[in-house]
mmCIF file of C-alpha atoms and ligand atoms in Angstrom:
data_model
loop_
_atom_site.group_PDB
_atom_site.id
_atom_site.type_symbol
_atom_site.label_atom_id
_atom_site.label_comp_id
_atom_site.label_asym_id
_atom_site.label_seq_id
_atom_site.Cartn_x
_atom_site.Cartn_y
_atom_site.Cartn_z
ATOM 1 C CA UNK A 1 83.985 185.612 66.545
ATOM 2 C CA UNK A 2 82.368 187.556 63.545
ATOM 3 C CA UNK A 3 84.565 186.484 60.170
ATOM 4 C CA UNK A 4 84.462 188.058 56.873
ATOM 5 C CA UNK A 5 85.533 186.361 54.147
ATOM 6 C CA UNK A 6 86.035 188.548 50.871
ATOM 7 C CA UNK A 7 86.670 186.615 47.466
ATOM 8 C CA UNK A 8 89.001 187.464 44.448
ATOM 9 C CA UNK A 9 89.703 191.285 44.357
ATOM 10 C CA UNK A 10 89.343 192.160 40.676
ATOM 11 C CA UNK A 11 91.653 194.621 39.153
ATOM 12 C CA UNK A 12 91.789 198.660 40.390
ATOM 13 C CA UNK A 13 88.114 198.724 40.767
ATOM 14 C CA UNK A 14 88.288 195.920 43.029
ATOM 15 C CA UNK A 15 91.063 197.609 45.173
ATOM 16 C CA UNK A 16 89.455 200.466 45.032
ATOM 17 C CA UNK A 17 85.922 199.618 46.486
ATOM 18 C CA UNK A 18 87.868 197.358 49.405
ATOM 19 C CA UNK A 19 89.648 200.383 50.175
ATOM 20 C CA UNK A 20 87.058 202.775 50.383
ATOM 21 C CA UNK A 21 84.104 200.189 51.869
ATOM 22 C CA UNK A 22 86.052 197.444 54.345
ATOM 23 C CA UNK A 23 86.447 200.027 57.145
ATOM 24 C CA UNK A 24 83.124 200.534 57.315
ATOM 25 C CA UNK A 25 82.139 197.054 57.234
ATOM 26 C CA UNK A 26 84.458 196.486 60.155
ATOM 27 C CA UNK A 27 83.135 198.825 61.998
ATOM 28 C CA UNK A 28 79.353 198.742 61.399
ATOM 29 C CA UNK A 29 79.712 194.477 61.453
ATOM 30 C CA UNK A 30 81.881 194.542 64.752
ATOM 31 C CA UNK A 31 84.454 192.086 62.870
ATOM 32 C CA UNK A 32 87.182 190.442 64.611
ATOM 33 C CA UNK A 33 88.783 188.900 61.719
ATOM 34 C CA UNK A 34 89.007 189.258 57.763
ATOM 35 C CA UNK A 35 90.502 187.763 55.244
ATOM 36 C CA UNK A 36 90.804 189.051 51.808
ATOM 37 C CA UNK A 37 91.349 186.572 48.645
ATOM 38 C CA UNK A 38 93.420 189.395 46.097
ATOM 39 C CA UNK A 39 94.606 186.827 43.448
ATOM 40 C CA UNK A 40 93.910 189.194 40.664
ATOM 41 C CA UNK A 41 94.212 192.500 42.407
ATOM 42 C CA UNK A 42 97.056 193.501 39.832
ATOM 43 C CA UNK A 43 95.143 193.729 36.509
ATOM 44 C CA UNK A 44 93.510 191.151 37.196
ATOM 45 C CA UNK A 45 96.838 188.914 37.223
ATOM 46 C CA UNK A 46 98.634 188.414 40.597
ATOM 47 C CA UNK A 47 99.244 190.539 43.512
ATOM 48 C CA UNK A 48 101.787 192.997 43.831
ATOM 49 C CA UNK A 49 104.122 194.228 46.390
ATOM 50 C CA UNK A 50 102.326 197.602 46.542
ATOM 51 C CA UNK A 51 98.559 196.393 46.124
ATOM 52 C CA UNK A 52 99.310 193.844 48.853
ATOM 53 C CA UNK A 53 100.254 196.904 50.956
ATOM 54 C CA UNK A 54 97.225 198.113 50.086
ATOM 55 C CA UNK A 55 94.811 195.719 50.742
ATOM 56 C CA UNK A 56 96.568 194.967 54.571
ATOM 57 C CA UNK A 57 95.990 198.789 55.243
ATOM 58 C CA UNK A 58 92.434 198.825 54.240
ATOM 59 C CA UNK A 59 91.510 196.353 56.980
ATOM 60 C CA UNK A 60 92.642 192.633 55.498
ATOM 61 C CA UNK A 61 94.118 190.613 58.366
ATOM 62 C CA UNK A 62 95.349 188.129 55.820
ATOM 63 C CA UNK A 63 95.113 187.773 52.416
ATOM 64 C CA UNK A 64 95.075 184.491 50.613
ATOM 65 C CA UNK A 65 95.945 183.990 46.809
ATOM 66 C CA UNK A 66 95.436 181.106 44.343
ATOM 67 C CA UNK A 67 96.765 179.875 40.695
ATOM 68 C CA UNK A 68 97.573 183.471 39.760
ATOM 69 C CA UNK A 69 99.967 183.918 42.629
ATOM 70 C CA UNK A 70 102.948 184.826 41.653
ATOM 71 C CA UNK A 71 102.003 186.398 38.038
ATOM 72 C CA UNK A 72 103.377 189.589 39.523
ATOM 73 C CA UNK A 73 107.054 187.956 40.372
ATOM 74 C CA UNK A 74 107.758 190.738 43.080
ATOM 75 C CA UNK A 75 105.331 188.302 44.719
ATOM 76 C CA UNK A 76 107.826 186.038 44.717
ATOM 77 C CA UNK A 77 109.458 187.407 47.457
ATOM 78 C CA UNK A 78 107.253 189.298 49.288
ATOM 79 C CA UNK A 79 105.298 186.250 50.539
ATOM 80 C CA UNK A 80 108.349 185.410 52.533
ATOM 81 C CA UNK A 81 108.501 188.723 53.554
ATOM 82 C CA UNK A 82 104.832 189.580 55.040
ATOM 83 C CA UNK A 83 103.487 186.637 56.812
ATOM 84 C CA UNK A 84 99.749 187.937 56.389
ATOM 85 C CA UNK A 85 100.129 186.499 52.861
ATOM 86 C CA UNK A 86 98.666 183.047 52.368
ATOM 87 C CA UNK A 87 99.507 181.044 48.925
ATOM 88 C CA UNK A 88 97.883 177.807 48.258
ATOM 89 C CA UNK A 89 99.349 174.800 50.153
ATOM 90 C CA UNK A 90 99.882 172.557 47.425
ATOM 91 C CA UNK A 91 101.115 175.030 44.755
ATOM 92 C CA UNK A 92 104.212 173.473 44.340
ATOM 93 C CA UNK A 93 106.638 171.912 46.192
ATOM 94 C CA UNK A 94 109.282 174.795 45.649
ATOM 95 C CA UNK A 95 106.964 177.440 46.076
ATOM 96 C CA UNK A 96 108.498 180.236 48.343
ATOM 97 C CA UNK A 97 105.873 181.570 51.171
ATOM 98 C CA UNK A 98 103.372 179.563 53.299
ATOM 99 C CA UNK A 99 100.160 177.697 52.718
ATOM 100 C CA UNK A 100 98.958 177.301 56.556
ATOM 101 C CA UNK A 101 99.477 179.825 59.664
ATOM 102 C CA UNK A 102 97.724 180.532 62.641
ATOM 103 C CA UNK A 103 96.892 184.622 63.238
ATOM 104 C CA UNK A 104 95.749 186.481 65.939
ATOM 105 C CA UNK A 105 92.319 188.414 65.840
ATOM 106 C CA UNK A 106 90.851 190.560 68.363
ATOM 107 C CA UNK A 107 91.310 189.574 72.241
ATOM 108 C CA UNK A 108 94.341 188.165 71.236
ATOM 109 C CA UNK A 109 92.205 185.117 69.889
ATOM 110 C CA UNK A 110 93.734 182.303 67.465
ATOM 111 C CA UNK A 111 92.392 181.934 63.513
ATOM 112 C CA UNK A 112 94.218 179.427 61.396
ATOM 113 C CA UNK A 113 94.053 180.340 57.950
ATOM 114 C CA UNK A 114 94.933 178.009 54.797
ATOM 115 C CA UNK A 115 94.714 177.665 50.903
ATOM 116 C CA UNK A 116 94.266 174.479 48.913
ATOM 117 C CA UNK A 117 94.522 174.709 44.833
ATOM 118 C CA UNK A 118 91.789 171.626 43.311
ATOM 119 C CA UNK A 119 92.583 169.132 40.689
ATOM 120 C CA UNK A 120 89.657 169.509 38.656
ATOM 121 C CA UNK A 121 89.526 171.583 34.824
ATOM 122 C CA UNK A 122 92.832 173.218 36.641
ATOM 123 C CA UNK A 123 95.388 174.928 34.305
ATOM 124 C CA UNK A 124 98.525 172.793 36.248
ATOM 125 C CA UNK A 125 98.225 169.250 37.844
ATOM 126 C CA UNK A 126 98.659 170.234 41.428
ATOM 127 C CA UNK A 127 98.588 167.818 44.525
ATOM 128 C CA UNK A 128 96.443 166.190 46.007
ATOM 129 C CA UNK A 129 94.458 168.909 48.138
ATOM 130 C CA UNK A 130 93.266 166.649 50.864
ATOM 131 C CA UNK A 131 96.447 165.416 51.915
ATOM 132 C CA UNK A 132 97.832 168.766 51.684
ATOM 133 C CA UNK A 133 94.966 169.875 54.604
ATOM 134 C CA UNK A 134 94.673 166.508 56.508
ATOM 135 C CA UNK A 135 97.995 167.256 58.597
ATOM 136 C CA UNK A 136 96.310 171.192 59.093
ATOM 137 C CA UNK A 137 93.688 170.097 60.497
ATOM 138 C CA UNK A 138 94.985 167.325 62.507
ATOM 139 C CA UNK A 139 97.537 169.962 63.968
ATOM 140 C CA UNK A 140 94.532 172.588 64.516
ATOM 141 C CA UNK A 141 91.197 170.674 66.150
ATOM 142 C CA UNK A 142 88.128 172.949 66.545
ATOM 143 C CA UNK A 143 88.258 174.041 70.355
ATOM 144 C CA UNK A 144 91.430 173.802 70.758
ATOM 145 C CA UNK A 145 94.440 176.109 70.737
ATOM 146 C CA UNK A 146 92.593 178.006 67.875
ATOM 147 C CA UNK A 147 89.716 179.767 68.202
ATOM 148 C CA UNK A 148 88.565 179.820 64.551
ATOM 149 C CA UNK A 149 90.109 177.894 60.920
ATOM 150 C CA UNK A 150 89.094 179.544 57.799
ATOM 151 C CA UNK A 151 90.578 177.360 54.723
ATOM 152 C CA UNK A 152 90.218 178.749 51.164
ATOM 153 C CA UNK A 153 89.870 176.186 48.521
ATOM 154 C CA UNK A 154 90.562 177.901 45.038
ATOM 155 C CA UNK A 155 89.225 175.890 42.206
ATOM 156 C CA UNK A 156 86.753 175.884 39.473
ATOM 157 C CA UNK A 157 84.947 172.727 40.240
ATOM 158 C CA UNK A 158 81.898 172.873 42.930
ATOM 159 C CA UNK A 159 81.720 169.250 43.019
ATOM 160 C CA UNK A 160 85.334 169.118 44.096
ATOM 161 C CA UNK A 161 84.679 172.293 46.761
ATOM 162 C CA UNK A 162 81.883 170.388 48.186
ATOM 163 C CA UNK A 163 84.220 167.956 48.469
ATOM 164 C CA UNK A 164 86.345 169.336 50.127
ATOM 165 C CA UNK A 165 83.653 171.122 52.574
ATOM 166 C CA UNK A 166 82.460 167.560 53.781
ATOM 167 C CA UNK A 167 86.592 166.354 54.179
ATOM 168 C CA UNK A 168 86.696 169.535 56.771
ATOM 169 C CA UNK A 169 83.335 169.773 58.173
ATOM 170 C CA UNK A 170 83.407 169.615 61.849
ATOM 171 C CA UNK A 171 87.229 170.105 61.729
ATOM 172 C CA UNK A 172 87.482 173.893 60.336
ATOM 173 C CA UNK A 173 85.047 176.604 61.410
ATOM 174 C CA UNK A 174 84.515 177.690 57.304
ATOM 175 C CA UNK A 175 85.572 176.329 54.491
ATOM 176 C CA UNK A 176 84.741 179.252 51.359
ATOM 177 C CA UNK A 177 85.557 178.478 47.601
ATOM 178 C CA UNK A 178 86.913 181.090 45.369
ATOM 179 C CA UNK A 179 88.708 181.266 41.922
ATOM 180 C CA UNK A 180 84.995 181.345 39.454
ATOM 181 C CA UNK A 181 84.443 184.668 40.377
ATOM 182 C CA UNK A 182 80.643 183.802 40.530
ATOM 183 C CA UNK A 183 78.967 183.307 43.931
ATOM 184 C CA UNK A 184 76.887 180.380 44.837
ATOM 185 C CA UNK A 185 73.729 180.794 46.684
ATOM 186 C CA UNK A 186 74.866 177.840 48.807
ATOM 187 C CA UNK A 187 76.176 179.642 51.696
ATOM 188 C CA UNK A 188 75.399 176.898 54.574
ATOM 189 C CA UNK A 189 76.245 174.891 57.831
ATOM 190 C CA UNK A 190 77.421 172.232 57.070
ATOM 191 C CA UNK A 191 76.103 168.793 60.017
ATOM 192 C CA UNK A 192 79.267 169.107 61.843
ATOM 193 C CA UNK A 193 79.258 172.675 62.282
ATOM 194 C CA UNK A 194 81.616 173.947 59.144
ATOM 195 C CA UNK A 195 80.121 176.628 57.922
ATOM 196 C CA UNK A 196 80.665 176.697 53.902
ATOM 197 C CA UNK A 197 79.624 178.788 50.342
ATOM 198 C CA UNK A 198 80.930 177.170 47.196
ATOM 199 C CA UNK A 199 82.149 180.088 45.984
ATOM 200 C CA UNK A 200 81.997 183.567 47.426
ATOM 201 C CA UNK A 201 81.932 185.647 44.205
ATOM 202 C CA UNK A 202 84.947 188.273 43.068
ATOM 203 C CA UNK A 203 84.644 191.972 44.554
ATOM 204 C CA UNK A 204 84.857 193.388 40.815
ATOM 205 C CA UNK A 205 82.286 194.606 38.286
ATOM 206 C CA UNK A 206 79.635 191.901 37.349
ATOM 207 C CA UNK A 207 78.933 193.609 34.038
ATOM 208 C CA UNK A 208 81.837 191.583 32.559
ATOM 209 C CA UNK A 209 82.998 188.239 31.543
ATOM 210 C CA UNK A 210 84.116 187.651 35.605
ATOM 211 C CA UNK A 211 85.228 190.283 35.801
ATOM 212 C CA UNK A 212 87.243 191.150 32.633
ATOM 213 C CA UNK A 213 85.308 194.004 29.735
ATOM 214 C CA UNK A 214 83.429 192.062 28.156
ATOM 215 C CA UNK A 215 84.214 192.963 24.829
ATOM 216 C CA UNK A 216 87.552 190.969 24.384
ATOM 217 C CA UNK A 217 86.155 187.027 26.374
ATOM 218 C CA UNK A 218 82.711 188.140 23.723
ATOM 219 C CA UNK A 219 84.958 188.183 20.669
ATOM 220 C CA UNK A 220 87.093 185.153 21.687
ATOM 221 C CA UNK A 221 84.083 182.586 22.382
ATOM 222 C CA UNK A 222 82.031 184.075 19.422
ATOM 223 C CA UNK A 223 85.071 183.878 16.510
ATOM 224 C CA UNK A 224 87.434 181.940 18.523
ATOM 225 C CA UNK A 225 90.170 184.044 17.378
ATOM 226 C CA UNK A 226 91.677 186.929 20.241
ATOM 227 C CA UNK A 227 91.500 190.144 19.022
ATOM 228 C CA UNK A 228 93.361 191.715 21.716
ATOM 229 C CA UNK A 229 94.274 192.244 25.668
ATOM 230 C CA UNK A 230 91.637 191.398 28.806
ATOM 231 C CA UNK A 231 91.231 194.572 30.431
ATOM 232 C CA UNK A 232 89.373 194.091 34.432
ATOM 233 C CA UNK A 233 85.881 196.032 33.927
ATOM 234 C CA UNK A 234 86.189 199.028 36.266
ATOM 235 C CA UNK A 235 82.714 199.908 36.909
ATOM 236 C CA UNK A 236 80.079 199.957 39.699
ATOM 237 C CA UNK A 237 81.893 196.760 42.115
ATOM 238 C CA UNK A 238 79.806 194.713 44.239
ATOM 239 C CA UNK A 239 82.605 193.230 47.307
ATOM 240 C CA UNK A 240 81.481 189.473 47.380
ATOM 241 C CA UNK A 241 81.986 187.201 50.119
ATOM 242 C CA UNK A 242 80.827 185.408 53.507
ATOM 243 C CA UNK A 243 79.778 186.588 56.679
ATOM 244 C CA UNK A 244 80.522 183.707 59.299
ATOM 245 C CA UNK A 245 79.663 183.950 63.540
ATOM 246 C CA UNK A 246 82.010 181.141 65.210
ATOM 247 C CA UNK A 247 81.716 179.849 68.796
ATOM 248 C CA UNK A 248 85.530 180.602 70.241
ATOM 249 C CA UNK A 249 84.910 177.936 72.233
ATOM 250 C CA UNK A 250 83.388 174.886 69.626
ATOM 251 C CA UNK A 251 85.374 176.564 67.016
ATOM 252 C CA UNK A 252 82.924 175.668 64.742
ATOM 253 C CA UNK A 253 79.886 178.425 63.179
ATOM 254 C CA UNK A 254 76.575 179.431 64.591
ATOM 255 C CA UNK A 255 75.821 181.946 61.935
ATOM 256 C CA UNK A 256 76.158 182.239 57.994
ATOM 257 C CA UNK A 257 75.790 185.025 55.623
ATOM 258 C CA UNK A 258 76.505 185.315 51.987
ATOM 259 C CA UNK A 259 77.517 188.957 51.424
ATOM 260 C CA UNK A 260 77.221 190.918 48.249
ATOM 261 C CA UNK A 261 77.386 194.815 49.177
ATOM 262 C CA UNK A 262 77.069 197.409 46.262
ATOM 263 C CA UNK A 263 77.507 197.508 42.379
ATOM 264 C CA UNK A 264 74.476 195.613 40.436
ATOM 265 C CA UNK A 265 74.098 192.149 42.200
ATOM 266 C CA UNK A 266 71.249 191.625 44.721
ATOM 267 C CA UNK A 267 72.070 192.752 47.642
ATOM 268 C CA UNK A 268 72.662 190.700 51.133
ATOM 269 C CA UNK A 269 74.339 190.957 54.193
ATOM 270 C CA UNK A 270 74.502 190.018 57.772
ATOM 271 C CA UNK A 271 72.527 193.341 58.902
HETATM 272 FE FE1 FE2 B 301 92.169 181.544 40.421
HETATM 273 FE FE1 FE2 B 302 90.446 184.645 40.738
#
């Protein structure tokens, strides 16, 4: 199965340049399945009802979200509403919406998506992430009922993502990090077969402070007094993510790809 993996959408740029480039990339990439991490869609806070809608309709299968989930509180009830919308497992234990489901992708073939939150420089003590997932992937073994597991794990820490790469490897077909908004040149198989990237980089406008004008984080860190609202830079976007081949029947991947199309990072892709 060809996977795409796009991380945090920033702001209306962001929206913009998934609306206007992921049919293409479906097309041109042949992909069966892709998932679309839109966290900060809503400037650059949260995910709205409408910008949800949006993202679905430009060729998202699912969309997973993070810490910022519910900073637009409509979200609060439309992840109960539209099961394509993924929030982290371990959130909280009242949390409305779902950390874990299994999808269907082209040929009527099985993905498992899921979310974990980390522990590590985190704004909130969440749970323990790998207990949260050990009971997913007991319930979803690669070449099984599933033909493909992508889990998201959303935290700043790489140590802690690689961490939690290993925990899954050779029992999800990709684990990607996202939440930095910086992508790792790490994109990888891991021994058993998981194929993993640290952190797949924000679709939003690199000249910024990830992803915010960089006039406003510039005056905080250099007086370390605010001076006034972040604003998400709206310029040229480059969509960030990972390009992942998966063997329907191993479940695990044969073929990795970081992917940074457009806007003013080096470009790479799967073609
Ligand atoms: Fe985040
Ligand atoms: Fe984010």
């Amino acid at each position: 199965m060809r996977i795409l993996f796009l991380g945090d959408v920033m702001g209306r740029g962001g929206r913009q340049a998934v609306a206007e480039r992921l049919p293409g990339l479906r097309r041109d990439w042949r992909l069966d399945f892709v998932v679309v991490n839109g966290e900060n869609a809503t400037g650059g806070r949260g995910l709205s009802t409408e910008h949800a809608k949006g993202l679905l309709e430009a060729g998202a299968d699912v969309i997973t979200l993070g810490d910022h989930a519910f900073d637009q509180k409509d979200m609060l009830r439309f992840c109960e509403a539209e099961p394509r919308i993924i929030r982290p497992l371990n959130y909280s234990k009242s949390a409305p919406g779902t950390g874990a489901r299994v999808f269907e992708a082209t040929r009527g073939r099985k993905v498992l998506v899921a979310q974990v939150l980390g522990q590590v420089f985190m704004s909130r003590p969440y749970d323990d992430p790998f207990s949260a997932l050990e009971p997913v992937l007991k319930a979803h073994p690669p070449g099984g009922a599933v033909a493909a597991s992508l889990i998201d794990i959303h935290c700043e820490a790489t140590s802690e993502k690689m961490g939690v790469g290993h925990f899954c490897d050779g029992r999800a077909s990709i684990v990607v990090g996202t939440h930095t908004h910086v992508p790792t040149a790490d994109a990888t198989i891991l021994p058993r077969g998981t194929a993993f990237q640290s952190d797949a980089g924000m679709c939003g406008d690199y000249d910024s402070v990830i992803g915010m004008q960089k006039d406003e984080p510039l005056r905080r860190f250099v007086t370390g007094m605010p001076g006034g609202r972040f604003t998400p830079a709206m310029e040229e976007v480059t969509l960030c993510g990972l390009y992942v081949e998966t063997d329907d029947r191993t479940g695990l991947a044969s073929r990795v790809e970081m992917v940074r199309q457009g806007g003013r990072l080096s470009q790479t892709g799967p073609a």
